[in-house]
mmCIF file of C-alpha atoms in Angstrom:
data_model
loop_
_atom_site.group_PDB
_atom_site.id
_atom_site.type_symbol
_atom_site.label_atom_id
_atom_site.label_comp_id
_atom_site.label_asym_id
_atom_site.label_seq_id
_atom_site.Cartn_x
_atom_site.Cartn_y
_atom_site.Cartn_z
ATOM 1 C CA UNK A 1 119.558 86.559 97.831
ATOM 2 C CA UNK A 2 118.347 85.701 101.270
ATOM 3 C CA UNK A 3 115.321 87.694 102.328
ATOM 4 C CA UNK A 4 115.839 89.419 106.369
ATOM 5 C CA UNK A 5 112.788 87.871 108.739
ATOM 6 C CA UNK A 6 110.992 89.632 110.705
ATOM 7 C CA UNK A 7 108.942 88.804 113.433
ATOM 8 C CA UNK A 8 105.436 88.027 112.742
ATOM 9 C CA UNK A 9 102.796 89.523 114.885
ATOM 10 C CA UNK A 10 98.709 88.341 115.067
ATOM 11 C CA UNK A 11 96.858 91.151 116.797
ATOM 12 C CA UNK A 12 92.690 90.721 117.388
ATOM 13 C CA UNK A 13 90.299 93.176 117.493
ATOM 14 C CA UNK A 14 88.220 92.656 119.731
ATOM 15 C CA UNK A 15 85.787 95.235 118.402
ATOM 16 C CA UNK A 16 85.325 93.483 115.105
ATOM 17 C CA UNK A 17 86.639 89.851 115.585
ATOM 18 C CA UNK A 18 89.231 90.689 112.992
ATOM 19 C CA UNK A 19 92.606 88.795 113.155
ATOM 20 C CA UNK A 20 95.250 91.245 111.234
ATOM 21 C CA UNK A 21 98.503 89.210 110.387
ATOM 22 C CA UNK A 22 101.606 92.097 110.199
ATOM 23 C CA UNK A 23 105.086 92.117 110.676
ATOM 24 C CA UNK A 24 107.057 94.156 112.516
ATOM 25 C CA UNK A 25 109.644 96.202 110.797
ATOM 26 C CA UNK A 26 110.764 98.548 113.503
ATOM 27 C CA UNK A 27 109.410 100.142 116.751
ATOM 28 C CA UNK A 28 106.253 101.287 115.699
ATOM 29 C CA UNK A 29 106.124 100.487 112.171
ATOM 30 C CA UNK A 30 104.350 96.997 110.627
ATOM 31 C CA UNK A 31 103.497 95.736 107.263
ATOM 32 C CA UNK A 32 100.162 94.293 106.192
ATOM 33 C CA UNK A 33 101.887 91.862 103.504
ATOM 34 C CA UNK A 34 100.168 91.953 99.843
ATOM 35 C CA UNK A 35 99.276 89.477 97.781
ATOM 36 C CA UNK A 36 99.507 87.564 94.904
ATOM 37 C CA UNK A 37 96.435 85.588 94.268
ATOM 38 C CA UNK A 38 96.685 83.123 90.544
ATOM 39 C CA UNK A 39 93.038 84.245 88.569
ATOM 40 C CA UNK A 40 93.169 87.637 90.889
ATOM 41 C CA UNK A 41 94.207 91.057 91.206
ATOM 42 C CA UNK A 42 97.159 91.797 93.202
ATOM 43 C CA UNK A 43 96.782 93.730 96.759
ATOM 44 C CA UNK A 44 100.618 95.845 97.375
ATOM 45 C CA UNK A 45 101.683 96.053 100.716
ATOM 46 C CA UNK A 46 100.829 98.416 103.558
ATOM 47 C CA UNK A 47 103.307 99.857 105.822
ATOM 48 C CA UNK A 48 101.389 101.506 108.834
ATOM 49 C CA UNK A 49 103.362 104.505 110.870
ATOM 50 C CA UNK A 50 102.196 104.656 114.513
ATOM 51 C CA UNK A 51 102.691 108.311 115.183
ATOM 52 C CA UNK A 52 101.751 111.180 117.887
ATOM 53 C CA UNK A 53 98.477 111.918 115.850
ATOM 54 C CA UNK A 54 97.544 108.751 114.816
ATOM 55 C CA UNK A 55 98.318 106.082 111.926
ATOM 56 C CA UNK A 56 99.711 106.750 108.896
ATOM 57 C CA UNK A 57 99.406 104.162 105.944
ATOM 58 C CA UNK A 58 101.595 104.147 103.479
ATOM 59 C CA UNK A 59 99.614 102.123 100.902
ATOM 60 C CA UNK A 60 96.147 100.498 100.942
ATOM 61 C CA UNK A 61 95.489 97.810 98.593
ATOM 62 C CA UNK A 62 92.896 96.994 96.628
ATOM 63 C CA UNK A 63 90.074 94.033 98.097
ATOM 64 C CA UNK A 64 87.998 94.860 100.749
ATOM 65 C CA UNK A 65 89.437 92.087 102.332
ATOM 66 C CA UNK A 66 92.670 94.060 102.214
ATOM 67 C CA UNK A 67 91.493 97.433 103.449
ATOM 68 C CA UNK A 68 89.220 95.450 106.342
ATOM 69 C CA UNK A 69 93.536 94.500 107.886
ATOM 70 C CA UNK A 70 94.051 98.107 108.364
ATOM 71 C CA UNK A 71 91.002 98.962 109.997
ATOM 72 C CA UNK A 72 91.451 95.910 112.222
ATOM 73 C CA UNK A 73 94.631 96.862 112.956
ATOM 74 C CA UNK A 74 93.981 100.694 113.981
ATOM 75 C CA UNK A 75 90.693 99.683 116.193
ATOM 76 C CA UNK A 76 93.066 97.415 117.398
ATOM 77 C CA UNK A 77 95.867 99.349 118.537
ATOM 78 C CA UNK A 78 93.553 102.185 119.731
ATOM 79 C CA UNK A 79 94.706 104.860 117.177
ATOM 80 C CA UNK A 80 92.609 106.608 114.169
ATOM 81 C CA UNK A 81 94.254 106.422 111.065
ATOM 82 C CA UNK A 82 95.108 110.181 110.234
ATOM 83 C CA UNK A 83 97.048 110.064 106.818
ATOM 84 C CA UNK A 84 97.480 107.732 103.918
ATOM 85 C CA UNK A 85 100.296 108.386 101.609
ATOM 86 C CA UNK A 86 100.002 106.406 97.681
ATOM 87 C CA UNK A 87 102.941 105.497 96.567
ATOM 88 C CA UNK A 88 101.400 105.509 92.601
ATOM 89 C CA UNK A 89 98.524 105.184 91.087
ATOM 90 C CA UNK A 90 97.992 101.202 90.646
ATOM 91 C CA UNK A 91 94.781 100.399 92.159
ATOM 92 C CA UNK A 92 96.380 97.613 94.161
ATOM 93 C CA UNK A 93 98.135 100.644 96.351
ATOM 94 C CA UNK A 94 95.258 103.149 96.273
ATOM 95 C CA UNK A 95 91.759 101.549 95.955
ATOM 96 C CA UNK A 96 91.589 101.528 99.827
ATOM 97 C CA UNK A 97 91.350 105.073 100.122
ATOM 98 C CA UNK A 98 87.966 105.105 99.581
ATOM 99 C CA UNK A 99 87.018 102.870 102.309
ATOM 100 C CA UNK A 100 89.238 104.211 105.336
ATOM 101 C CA UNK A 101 87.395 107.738 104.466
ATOM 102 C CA UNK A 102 83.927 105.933 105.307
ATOM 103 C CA UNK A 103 85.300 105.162 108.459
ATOM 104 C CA UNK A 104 87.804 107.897 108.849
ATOM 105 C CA UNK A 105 86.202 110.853 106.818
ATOM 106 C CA UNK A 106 89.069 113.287 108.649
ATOM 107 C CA UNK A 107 92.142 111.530 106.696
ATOM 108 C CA UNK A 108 94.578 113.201 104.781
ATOM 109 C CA UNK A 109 95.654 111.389 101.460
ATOM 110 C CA UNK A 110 98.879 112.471 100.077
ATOM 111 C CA UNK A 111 99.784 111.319 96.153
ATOM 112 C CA UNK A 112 101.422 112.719 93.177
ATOM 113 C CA UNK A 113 99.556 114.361 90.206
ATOM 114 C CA UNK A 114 99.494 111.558 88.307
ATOM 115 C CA UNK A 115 97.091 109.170 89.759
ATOM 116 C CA UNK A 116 94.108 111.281 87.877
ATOM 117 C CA UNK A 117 95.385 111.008 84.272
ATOM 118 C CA UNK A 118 96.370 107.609 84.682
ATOM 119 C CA UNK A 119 93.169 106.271 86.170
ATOM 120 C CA UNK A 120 90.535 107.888 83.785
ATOM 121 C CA UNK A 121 92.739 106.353 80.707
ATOM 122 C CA UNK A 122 92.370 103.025 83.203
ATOM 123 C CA UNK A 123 88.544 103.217 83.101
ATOM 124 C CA UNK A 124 88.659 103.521 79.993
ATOM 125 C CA UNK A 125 90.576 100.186 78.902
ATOM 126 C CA UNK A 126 88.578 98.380 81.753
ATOM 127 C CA UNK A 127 84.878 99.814 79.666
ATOM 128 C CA UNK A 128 86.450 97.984 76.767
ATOM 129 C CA UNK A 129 87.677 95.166 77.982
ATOM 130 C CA UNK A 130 83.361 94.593 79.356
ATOM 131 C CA UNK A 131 82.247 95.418 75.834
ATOM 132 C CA UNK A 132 84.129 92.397 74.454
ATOM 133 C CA UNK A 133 84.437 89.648 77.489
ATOM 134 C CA UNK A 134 82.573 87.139 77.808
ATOM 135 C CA UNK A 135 83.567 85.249 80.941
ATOM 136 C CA UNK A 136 81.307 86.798 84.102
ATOM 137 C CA UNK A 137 83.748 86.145 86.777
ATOM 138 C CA UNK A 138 86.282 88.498 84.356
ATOM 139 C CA UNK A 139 83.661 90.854 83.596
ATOM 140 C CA UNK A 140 82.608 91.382 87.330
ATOM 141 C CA UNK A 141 85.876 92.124 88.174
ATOM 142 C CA UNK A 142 86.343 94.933 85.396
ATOM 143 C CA UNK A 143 83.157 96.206 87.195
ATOM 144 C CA UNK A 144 84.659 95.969 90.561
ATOM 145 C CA UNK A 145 87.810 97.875 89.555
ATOM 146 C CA UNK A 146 85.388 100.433 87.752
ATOM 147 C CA UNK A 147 83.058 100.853 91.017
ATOM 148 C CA UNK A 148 87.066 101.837 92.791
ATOM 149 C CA UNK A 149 87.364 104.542 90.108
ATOM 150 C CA UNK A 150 84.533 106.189 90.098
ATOM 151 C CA UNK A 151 84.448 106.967 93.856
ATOM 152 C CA UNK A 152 85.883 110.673 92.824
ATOM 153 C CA UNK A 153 87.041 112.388 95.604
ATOM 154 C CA UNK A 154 87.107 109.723 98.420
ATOM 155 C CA UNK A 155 89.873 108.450 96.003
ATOM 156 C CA UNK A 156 92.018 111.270 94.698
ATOM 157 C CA UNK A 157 94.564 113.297 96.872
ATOM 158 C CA UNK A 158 93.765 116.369 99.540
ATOM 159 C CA UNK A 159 97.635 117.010 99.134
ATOM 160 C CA UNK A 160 99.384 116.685 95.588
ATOM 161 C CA UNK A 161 103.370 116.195 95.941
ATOM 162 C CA UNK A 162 104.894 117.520 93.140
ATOM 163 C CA UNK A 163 108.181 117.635 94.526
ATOM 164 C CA UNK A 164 110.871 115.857 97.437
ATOM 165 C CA UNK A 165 111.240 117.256 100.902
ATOM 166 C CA UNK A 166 110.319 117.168 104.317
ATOM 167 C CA UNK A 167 106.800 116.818 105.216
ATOM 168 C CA UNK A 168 105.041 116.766 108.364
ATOM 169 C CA UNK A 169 102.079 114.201 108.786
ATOM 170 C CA UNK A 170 100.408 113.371 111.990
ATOM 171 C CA UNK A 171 102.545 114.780 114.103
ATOM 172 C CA UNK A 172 106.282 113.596 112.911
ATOM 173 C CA UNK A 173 108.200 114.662 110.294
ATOM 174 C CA UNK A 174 108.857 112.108 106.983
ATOM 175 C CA UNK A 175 111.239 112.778 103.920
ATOM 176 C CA UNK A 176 109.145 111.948 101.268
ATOM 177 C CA UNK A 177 110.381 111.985 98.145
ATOM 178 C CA UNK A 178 108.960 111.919 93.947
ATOM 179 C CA UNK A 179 109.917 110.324 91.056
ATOM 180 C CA UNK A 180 109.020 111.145 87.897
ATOM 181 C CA UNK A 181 108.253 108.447 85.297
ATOM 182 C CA UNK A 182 110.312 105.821 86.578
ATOM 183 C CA UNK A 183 107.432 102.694 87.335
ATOM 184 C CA UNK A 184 105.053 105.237 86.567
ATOM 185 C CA UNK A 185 104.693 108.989 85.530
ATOM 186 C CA UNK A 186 104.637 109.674 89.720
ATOM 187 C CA UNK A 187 106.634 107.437 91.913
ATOM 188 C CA UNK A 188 106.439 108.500 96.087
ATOM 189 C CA UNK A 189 108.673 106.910 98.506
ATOM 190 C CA UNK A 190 108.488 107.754 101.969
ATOM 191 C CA UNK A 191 111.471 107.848 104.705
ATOM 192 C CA UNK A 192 111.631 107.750 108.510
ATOM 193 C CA UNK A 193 114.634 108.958 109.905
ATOM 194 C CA UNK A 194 113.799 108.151 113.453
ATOM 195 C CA UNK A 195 113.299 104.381 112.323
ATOM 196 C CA UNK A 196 116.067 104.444 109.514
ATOM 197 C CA UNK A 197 112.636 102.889 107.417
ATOM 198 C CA UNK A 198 111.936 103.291 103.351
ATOM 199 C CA UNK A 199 108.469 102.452 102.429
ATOM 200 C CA UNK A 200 109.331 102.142 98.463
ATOM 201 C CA UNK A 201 106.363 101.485 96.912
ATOM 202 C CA UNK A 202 106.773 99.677 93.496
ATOM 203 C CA UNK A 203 110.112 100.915 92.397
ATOM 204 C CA UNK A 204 111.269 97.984 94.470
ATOM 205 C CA UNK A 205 109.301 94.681 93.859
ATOM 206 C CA UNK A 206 109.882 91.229 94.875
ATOM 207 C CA UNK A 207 110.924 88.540 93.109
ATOM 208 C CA UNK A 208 111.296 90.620 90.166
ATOM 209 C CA UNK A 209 111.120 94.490 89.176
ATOM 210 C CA UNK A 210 107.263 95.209 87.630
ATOM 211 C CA UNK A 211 108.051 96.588 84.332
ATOM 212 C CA UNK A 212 104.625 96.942 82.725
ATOM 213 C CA UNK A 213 104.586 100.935 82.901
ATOM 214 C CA UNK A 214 108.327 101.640 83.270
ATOM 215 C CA UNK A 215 110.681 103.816 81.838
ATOM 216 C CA UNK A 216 114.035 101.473 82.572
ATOM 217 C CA UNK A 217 116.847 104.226 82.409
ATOM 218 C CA UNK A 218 114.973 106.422 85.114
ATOM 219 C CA UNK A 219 114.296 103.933 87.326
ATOM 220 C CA UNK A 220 117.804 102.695 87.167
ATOM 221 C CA UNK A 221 118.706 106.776 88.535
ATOM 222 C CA UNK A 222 115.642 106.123 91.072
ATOM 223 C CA UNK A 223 117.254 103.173 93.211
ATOM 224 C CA UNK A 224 120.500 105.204 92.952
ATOM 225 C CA UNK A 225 118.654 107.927 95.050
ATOM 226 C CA UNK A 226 117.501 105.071 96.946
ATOM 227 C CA UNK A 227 120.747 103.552 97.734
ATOM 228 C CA UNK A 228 122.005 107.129 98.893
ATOM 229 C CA UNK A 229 119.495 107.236 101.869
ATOM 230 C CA UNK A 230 120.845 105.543 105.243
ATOM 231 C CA UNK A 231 117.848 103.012 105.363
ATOM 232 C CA UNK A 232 118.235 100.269 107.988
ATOM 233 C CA UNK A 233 115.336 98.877 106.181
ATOM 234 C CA UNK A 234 113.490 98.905 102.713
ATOM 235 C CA UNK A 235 109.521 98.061 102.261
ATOM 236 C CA UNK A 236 108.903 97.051 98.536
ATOM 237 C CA UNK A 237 105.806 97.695 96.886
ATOM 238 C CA UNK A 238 105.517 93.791 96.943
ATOM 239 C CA UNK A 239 107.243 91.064 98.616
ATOM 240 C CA UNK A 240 109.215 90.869 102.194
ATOM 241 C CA UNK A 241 111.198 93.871 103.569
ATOM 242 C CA UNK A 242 114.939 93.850 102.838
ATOM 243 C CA UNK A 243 118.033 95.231 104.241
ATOM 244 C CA UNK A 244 120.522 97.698 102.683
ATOM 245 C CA UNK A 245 122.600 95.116 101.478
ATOM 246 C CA UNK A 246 120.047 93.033 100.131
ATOM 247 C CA UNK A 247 118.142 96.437 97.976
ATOM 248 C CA UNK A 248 122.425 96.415 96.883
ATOM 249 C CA UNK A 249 122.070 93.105 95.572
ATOM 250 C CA UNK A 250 118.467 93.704 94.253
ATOM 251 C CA UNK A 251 119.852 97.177 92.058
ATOM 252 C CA UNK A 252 122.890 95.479 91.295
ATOM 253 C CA UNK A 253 120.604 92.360 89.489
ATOM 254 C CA UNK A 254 118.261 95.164 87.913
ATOM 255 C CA UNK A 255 121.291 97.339 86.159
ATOM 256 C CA UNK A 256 122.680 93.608 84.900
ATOM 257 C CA UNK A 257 119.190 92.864 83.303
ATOM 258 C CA UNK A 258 119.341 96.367 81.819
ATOM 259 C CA UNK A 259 122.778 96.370 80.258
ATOM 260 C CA UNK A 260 122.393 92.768 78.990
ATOM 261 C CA UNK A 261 118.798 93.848 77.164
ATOM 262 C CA UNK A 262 120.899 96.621 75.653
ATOM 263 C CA UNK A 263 123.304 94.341 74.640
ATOM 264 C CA UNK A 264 121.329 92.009 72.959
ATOM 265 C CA UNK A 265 119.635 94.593 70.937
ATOM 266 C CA UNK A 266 123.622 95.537 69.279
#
């Protein structure tokens, strides 16, 4: 499957020094690519909005390093960031929140229910996992993604979405959508009409679907509602933007992987 590219844009701020690598997915939408680091927790991408009001982000990873890109970018382009929507509750989509609100203590965050119940059951694998490791670098990092959790309410929601419809935030209107346990108990995705953009958050992921947390069957009816939106463009929760015919291909590989698990298990 060949992947669309899009033009690459380097913007500096010339408040902070900071040199913000996006890519531009439409007029007045970029990504902030995630990563994948080997030894290292994963940052998702970031989709930023520029709207009327401000910035929304759609997404905001989980390093410093990561979250330091979309404060860049806003100082850069002269806008305050007025909304952050989570697609789920993975810290490498939501552990940013708590450091745009240091900076931007006004910001809406929008998420489903879910992130809470998942996240103290998190905290409390991660307290384990210190109790019995005994490499330092591991152990700090367990820390690190403890320190994220317990920030209370600088992470967690102003706005629960508990179900699909039109929204307005900062100062256009969005079809945001939820799905319920499909990669996770609470799955947002977000939709721009005026752009023809989908920021999907993880129930798309490239190279390969994330299946850790997922129930299989109800994410295979989630990409259907996917596929039934008229997207020009599709952000995945990881990995470079696609177009409608590539997400076709992409579903099309996941409901073969499906139905040939099902038939090995006969």
């Amino acid at each position: 499957m060949k992947i669309l590219l899009f033009a690459g844009m380097v913007v500096l701020n010339a408040t902070t020094g900071g040199t913000v690598e996006t890519l531009a997915v439409a007029v007045g939408v970029d990504l902030i690519p995630g990563t994948f680091v080997p030894g290292r927790q994963p940052d998702g991408n970031t989709v930023l909005f520029r709207e009327p009001a401000g910035l929304l982000v759609f997404d905001t990873g989980r390093h410093a390093e990561h979250t330091q890109k979309i404060v860049d970018y806003a100082k850069n382009a002269g806008l305050p960031i007025k909304a952050v929507v989570n697609s789920h509750w993975h810290l490498d989509h939501v552990g940013g929140n708590p450091r745009l609100r240091s900076i931007y203590p006004d910001i809406r965050v929008y998420a489903s229910a879910a992130m809470r119940d998942f996240l103290a059951s998190y905290r409390k694998q991660l307290a384990e996992a210190i109790a019995q490791s005994k490499d330092a670098k591991a152990t700090q990092s367990y820390r690190d993604e403890i320190a994220i959790i317990d920030s209370g309410h600088a992470l967690y929601p102003d706005e629960t979405i508990g179900k699909s419809g039109k929204q307005r935030i900062a100062g256009h209107d969005f079809d945001i959508h939820l799905q319920t346990r499909a990669v996770t108990a609470g799955d947002v995705w977000l939709y721009d009409p005026a752009t023809r953009t989908l920021a999907a958050g993880d129930l798309v992921t490239l190279p390969a679907p994330l299946l850790d947390t997922a129930c299989p069957a109800r994410w295979k009816a989630a990409l259907a509602d996917l596929d039934r939106v008229p997207f020009k463009t599709l952000v995945p929760g990881h990995g470079a933007p696609m177009s409608h015919a590539q997400f076709g291909t992409w579903r099309l590989a996941y409901a073969n992987l499906l139905d040939c698990a099902a038939r090995s298990e006969e």
